[in-house]
CSV table of C-alpha atoms and ligand atoms in Angstrom, one decimal:
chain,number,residue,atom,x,y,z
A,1,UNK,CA,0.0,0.0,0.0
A,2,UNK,CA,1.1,3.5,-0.7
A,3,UNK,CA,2.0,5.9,2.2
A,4,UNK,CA,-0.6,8.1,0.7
A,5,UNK,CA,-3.2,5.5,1.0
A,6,UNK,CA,-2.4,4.3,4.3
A,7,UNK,CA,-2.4,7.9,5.8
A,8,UNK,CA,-5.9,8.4,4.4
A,9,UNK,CA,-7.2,5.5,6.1
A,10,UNK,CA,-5.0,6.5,9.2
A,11,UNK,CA,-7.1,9.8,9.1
A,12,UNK,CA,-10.4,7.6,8.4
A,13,UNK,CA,-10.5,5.2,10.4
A,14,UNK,CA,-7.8,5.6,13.6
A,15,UNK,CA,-8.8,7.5,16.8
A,16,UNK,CA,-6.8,10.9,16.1
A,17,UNK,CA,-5.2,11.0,19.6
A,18,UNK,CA,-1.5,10.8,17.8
A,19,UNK,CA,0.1,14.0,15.7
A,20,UNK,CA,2.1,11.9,13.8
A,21,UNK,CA,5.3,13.1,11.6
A,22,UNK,CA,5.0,12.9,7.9
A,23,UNK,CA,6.9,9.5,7.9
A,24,UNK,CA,5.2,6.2,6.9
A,25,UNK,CA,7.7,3.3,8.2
A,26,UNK,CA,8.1,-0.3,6.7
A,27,UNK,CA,10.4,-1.7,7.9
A,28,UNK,CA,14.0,-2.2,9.9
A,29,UNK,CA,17.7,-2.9,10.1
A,30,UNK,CA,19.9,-2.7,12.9
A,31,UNK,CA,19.6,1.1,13.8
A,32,UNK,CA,17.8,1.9,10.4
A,33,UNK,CA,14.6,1.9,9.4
A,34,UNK,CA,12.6,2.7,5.9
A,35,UNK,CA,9.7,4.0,4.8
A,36,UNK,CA,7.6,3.1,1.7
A,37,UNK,CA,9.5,4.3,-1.1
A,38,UNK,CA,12.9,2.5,1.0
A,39,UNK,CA,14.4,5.8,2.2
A,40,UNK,CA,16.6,5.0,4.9
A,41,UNK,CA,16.5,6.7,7.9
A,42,UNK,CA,19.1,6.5,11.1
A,43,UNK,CA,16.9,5.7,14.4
A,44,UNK,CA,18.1,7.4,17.5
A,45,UNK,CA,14.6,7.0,18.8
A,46,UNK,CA,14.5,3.5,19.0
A,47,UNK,CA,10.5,3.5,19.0
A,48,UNK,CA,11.1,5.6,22.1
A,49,UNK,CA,13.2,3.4,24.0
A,50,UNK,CA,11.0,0.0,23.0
A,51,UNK,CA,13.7,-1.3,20.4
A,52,UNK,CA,16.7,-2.2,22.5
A,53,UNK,CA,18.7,-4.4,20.4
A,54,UNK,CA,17.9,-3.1,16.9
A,55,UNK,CA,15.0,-3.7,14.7
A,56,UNK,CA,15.0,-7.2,13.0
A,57,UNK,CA,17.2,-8.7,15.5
A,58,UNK,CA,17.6,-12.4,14.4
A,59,UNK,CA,18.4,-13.7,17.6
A,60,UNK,CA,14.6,-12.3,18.5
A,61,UNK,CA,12.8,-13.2,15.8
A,62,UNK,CA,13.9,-16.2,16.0
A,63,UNK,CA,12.7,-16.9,19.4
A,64,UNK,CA,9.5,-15.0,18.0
A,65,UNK,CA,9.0,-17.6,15.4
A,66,UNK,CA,9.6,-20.5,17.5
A,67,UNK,CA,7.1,-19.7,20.2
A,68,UNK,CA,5.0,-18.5,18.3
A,69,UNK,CA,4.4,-21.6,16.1
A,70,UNK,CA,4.8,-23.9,19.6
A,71,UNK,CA,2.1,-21.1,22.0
A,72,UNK,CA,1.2,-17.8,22.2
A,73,UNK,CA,-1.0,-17.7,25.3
A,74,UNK,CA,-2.6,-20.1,27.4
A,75,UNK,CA,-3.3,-17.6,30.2
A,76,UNK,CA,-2.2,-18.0,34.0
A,77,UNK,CA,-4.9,-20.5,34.9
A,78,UNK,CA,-1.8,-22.5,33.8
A,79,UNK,CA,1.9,-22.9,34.0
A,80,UNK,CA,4.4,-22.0,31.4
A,81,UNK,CA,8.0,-22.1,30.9
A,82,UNK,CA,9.4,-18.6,29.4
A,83,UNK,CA,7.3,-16.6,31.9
A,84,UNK,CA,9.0,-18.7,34.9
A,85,UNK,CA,12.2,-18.2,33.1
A,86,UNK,CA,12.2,-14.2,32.4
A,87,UNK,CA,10.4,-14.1,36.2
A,88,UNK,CA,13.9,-15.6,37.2
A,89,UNK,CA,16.0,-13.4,35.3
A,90,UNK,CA,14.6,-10.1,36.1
A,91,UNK,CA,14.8,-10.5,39.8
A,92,UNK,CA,18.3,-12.1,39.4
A,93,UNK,CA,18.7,-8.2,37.5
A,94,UNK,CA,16.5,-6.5,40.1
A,95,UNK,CA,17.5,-8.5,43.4
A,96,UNK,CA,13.8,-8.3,44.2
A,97,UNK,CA,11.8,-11.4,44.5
A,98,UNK,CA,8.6,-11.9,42.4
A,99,UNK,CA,6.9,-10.1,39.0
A,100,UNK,CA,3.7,-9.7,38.0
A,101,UNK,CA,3.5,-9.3,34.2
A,102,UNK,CA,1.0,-7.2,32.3
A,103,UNK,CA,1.5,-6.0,29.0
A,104,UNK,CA,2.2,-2.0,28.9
A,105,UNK,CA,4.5,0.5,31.6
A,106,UNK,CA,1.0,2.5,32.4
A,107,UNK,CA,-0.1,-1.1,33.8
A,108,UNK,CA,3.2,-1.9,35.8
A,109,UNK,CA,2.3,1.1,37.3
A,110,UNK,CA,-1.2,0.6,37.8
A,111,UNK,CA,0.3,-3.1,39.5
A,112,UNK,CA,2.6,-1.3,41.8
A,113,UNK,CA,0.0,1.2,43.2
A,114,UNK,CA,-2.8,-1.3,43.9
A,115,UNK,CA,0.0,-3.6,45.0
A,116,UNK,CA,1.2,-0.5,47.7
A,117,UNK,CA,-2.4,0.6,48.6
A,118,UNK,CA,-3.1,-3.6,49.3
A,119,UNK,CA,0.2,-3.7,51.6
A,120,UNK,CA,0.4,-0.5,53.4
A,121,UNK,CA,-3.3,0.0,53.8
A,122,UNK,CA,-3.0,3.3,52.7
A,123,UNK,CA,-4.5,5.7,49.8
A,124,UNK,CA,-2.2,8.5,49.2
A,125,UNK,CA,0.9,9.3,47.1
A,126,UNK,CA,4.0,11.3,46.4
A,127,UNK,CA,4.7,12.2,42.9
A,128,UNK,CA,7.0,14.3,41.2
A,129,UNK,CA,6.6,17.7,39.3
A,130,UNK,CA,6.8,16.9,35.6
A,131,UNK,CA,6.2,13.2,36.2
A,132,UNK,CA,5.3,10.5,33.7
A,133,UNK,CA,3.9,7.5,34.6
A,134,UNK,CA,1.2,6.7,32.0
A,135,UNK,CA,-2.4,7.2,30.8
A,136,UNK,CA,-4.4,4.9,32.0
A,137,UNK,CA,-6.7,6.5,35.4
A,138,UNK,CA,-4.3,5.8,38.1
A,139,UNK,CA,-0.8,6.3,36.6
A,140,UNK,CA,-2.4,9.4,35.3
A,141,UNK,CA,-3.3,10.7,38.4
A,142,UNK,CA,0.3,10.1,39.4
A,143,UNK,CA,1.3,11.8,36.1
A,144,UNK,CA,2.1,16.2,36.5
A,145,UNK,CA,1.2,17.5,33.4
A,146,UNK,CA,-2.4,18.6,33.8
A,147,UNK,CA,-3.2,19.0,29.9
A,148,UNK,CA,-3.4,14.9,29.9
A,149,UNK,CA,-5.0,14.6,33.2
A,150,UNK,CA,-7.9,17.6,33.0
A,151,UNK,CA,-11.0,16.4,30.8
A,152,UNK,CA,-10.9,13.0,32.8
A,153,UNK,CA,-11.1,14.4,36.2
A,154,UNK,CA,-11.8,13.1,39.0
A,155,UNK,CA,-8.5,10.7,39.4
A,156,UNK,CA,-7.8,8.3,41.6
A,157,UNK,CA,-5.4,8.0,43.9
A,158,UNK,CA,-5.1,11.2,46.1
A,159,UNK,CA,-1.3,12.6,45.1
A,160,UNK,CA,1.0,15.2,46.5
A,161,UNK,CA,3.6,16.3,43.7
A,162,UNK,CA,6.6,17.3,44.9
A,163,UNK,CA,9.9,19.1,43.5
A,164,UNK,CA,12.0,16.5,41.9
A,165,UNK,CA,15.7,16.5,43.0
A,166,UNK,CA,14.6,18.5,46.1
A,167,UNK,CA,15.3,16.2,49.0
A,168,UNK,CA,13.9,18.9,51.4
A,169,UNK,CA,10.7,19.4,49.5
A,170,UNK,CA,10.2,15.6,49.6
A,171,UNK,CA,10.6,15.8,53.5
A,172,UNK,CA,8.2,18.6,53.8
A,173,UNK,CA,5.4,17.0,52.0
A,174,UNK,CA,5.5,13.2,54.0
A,175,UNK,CA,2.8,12.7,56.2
A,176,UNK,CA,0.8,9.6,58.1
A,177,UNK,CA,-1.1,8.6,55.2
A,178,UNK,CA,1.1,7.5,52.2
A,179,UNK,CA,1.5,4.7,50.8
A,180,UNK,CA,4.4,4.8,48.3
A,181,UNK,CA,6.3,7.4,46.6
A,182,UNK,CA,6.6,6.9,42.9
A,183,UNK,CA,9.6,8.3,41.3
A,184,UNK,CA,11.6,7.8,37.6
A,185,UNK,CA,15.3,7.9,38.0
A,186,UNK,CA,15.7,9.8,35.3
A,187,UNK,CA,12.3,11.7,34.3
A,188,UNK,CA,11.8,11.3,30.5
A,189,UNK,CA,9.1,12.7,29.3
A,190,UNK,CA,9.9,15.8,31.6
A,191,UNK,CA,13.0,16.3,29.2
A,192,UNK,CA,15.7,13.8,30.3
A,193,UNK,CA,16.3,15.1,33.8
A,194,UNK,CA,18.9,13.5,35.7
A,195,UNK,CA,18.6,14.3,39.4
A,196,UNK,CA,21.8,14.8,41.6
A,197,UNK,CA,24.4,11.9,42.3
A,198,UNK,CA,23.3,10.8,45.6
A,199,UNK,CA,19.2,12.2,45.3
A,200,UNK,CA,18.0,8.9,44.9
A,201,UNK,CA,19.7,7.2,47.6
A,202,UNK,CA,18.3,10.5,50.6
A,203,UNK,CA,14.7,9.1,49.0
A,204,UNK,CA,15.1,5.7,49.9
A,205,UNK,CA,16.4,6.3,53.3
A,206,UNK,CA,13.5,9.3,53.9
A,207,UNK,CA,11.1,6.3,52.6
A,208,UNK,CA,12.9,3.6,54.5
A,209,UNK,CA,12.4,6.0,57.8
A,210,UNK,CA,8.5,6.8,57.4
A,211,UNK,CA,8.1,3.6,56.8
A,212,UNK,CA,7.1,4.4,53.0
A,213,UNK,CA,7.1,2.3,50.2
A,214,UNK,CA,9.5,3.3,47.4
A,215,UNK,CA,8.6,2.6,43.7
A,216,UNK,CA,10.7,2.8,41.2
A,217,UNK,CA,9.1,3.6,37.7
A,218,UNK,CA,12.0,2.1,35.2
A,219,UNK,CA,9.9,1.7,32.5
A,220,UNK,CA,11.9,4.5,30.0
A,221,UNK,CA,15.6,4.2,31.7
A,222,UNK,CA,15.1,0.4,32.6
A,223,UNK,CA,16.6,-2.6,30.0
A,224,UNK,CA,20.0,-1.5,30.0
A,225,UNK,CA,20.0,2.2,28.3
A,226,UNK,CA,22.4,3.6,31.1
A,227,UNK,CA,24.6,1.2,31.3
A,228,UNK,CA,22.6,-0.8,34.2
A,229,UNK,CA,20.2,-2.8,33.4
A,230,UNK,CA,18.1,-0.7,35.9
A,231,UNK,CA,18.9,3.0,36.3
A,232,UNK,CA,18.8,2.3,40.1
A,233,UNK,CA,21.3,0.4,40.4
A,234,UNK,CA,24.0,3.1,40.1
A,235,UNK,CA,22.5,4.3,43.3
A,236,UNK,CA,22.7,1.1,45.4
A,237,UNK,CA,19.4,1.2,46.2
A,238,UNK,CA,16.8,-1.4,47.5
A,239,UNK,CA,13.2,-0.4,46.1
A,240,UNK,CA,9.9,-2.2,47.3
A,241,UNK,CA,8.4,-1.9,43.8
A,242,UNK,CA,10.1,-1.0,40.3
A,243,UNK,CA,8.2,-1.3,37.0
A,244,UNK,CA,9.8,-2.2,33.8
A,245,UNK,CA,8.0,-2.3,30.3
A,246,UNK,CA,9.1,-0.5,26.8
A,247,UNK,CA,12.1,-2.5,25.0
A,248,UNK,CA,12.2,-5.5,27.6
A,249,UNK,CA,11.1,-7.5,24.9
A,250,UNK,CA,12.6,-5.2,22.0
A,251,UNK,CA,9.3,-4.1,20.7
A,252,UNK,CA,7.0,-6.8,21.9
A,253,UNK,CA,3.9,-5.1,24.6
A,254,UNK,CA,5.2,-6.2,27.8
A,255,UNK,CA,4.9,-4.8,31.6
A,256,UNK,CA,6.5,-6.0,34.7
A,257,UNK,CA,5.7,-5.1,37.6
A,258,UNK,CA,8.5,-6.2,40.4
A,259,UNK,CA,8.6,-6.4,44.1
A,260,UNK,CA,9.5,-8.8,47.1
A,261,UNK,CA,5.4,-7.7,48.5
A,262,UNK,CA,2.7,-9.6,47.1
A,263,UNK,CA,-0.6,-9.9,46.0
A,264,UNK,CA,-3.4,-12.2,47.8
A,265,UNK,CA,-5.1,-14.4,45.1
A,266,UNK,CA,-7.1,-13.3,42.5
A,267,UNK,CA,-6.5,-9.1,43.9
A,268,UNK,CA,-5.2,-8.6,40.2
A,269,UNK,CA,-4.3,-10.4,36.7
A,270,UNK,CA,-4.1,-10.0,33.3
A,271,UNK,CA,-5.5,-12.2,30.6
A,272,UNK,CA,-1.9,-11.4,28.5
A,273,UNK,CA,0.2,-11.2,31.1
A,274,UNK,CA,3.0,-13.3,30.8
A,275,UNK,CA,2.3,-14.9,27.6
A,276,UNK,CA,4.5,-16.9,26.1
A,277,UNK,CA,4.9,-14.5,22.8
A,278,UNK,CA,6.6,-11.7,25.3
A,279,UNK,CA,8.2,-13.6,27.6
A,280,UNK,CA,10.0,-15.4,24.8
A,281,UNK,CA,10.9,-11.9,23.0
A,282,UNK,CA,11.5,-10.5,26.8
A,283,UNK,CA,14.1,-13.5,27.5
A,284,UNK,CA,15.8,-13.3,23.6
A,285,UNK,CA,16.1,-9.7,24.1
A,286,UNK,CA,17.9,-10.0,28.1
A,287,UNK,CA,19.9,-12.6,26.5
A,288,UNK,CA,21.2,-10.3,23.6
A,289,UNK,CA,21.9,-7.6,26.2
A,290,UNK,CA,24.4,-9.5,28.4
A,291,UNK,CA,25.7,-11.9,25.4
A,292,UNK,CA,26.9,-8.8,23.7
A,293,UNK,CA,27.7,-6.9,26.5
A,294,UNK,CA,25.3,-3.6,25.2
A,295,UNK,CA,25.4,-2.3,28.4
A,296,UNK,CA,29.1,-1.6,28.4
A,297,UNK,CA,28.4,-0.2,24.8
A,298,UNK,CA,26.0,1.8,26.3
A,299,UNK,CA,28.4,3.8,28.6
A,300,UNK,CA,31.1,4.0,26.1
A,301,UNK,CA,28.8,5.0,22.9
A,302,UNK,CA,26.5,7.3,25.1
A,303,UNK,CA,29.6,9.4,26.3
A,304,UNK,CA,31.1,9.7,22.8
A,305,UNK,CA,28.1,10.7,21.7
A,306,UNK,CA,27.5,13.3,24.7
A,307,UNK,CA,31.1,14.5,23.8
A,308,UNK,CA,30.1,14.9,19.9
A,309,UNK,CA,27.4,17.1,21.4
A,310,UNK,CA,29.3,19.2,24.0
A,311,UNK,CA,31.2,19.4,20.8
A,312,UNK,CA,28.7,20.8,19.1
A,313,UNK,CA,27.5,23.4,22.0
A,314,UNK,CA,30.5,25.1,20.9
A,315,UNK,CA,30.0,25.8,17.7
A,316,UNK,CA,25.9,26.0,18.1
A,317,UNK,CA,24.6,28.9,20.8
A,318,UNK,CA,21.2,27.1,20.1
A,319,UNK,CA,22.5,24.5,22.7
A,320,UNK,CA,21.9,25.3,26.6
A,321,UNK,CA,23.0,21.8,27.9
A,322,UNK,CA,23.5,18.1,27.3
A,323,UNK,CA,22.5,16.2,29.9
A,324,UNK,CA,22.0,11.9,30.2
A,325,UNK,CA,23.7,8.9,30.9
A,326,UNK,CA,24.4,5.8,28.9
A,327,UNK,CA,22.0,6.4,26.0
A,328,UNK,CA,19.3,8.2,27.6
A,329,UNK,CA,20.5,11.8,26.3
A,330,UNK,CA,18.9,15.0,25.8
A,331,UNK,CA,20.0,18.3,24.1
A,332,UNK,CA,17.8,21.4,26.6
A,333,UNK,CA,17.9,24.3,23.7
A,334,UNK,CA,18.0,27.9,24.5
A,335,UNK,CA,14.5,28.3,22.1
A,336,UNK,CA,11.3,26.7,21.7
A,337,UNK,CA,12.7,24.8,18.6
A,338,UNK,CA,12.6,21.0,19.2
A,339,UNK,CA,9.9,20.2,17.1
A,340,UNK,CA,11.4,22.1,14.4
A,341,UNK,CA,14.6,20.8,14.5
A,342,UNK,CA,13.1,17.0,14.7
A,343,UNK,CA,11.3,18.0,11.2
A,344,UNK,CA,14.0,18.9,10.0
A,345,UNK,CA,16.3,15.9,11.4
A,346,UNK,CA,13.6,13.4,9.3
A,347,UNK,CA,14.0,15.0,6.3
A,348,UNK,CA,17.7,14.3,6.5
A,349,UNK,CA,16.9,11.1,7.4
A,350,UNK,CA,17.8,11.1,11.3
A,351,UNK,CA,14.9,9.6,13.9
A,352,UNK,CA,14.7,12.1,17.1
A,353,UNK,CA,12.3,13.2,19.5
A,354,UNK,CA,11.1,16.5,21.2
A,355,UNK,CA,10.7,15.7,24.5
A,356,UNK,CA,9.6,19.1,25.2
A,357,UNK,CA,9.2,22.0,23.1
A,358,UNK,CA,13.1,22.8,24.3
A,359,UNK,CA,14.5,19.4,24.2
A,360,UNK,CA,15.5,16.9,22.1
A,361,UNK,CA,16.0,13.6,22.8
A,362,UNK,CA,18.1,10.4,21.8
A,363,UNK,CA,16.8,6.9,22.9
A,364,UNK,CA,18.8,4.8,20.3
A,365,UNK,CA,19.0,1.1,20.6
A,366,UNK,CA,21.7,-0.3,22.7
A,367,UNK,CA,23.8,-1.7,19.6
A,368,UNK,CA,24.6,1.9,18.0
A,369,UNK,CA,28.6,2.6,17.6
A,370,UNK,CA,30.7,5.2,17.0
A,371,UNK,CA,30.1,5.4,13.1
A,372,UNK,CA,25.8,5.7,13.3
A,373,UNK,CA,27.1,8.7,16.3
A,374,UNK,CA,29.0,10.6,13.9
A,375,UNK,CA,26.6,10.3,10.6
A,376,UNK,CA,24.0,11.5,13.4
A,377,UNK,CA,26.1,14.7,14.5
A,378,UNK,CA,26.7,15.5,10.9
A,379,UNK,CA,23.1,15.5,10.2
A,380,UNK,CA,22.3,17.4,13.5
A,381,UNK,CA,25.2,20.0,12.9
A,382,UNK,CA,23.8,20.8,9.0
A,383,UNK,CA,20.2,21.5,10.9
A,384,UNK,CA,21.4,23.5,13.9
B,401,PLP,C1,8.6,6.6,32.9
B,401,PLP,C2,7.4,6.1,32.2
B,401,PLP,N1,6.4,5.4,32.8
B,401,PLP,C3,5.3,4.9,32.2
B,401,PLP,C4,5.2,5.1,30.9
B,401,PLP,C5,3.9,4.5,30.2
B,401,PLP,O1,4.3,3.4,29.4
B,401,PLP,P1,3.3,2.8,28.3
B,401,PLP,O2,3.2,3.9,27.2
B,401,PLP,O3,3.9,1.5,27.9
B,401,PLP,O4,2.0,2.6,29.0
B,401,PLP,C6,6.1,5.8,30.1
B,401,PLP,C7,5.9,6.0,28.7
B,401,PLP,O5,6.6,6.8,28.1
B,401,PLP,C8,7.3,6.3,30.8
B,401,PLP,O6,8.2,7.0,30.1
């Protein structure tokens, strides 16, 4: 089908929530992809952060194919083999216990906050200014930005937000009755904001002393982008609850919800969760990570390209600061021109994002080098 053709019926027959760019994909390779007419594009966008080890990865499609002409879902009135073996892994990588799996990051979330009003018995929670945590009622409640959350209104559960990377702030606001506070540990959608060395650990403990539960929302720095396979991890830090979804399974819908608490029977499921399809793509995909060591190539790729774009801040006063870690990055800009320079970006043939209107953001897949960093920064230097 032409792209023409296909945008009509996009237009026709799609719920318009999305403002799409004028790019019709159809496939990828590695850290490329293509559109209709087999322009190539470079993909530092990674499908925001849900293609971890490159599109058409053969080791994953491989597992793909195999499971899914042996089962794709029998649903948990059963046992099955890959979810028991990605439940292992991920709390082997977590050094919590037990998962629940769902099929999204806005249901993780949903998971971890009935899973901390069950346990503590209580209904309120901290969140952080310029939060994400989803769209669905209760991680949107939990979520700042009031545009997404005003025409649904009211939300549930009762939230506080607080000043992120403002230990004092978070102090001021605890109280008797809350249950958890829910925190990224780098906020994404806010604009890739990396709090202070050290932040993340004062939260913990100021949880740990109020006897608060600490969840950890991992679903955008999560699956190895900053060189852990959790972002928490460079912190030394024992959450009650983290949430994981996005490029766990490279593309695959998965959602994890992890934790050492529990759930009593039947207090929540998912007819998808855990089936085999995911959990197969989920364990190819973890396997890929470690085998290749992309983690490490994350750290030593994401500071070359931060260099490349300190580099660049030289030459470009359009460039306030670069800011991420591993290959979570984002470029704050002295004007309102993300979007614009995305546009333009595409029709080089570069992949980016505006996280906000004066950010751009890099969420390439894991297996990027040196060479796809500087055809990138060439392309980025002609449009700045
Ligand atoms: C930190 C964070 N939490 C939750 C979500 C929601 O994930 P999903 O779109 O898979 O529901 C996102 C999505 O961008 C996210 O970045």
């Amino acid at each position: 089908m032409k792209a023409k053709k296909i945008i009509g019926l996009e237009k026709k027959y799609v719920m318009q929530t999305y403002t799409r760019f004028n790019l019709t994909v159809d496939h990828g390779i590695g850290c490329y992809v293509y559109d209709k007419d087999n322009k190539k594009y470079l993909d530092f966008l990674g499908g925001i952060a849900t293609c971890s080890v490159g599109h058409g990865n053969k080791d994953v499609a491989k597992a793909i194919s195999e499971q899914a002409k042996k089962l794709l879902n029998i649903t948990n009135l059963y046992y099955t083999e890959p979810q028991v073996i990605l439940a292992e892994k991920l709390s082997k990588l977590s050094g919590l216990q037990k998962c629940f799996f769902c099929n999204s990051g806005t249901e993780a979330n949903e998971a971890a906050i009935k899973l901390a009003k069950k346990v503590t018995k209580k209904k309120k929670f901290i969140a952080f200014e310029h939060s994400f945590h989803g769209r669905t009622t209760a991680s949107l409640a939990l979520t700042w930005k009031e545009k997404y959350k005003e025409p649904f209104k009211p939300l549930s559960p009762d939230v506080v937000f607080v000043k992120y990377n403002d230990i004092n702030a978070l102090e001021k606001a605890i109280t008797d009755d809350i249950a958890a506070v829910i925190i990224e540990p780098i906020q994404g959608e806010a604009g890739v904001i990396v709090p202070d060395k050290g932040y993340l650990k004062k939260v913990e403990q100021l949880c740990h002393k109020n006897n608060i539960l600490l969840i950890i929302d991992e679903v955008q720095s999560g699956n190895g982008k900053t060189g852990k396979f959790f972002a928490y991890l460079h912190e030394d830090i024992k959450p009650d609850i983290v949430t994981i979804a996005k490029g766990l399974a490279n593309g695959v819908p998965i959602g994890v919800c992890i934790s050492n608490l529990d759930f009593d029977k039947s207090q929540h499921a998912s007819t998808f969760g855990g089936n085999n399809l995911s959990c197969a793509a989920a364990n190819a995909t973890i396997d890929y990570i470690l085998k290749n060591k992309l983690m490490e190539n994350a750290v030593k790729v994401g500071n070359y390209f931060m260099e490349k774009l300190n580099g660049l801040k030289k030459k470009c006063k359009i460039i306030k600061k670069v800011k991420g870690k591993g290959l979570m990055i984002g470029v704050e800009l002295n004007e309102n021109k993300a979007k614009e320079i995305v546009e333009k970006c595409l029709e080089k043939g570069l992949i980016i994002n505006n996280a906000t209107d004066n950010v751009l953001r890099f969420l390439p897949p894991l297996i990027i080098s040196k060479k796809e960093v500087d055809k990138a920064i060439g392309i980025l230097k002609g449009v700045l």
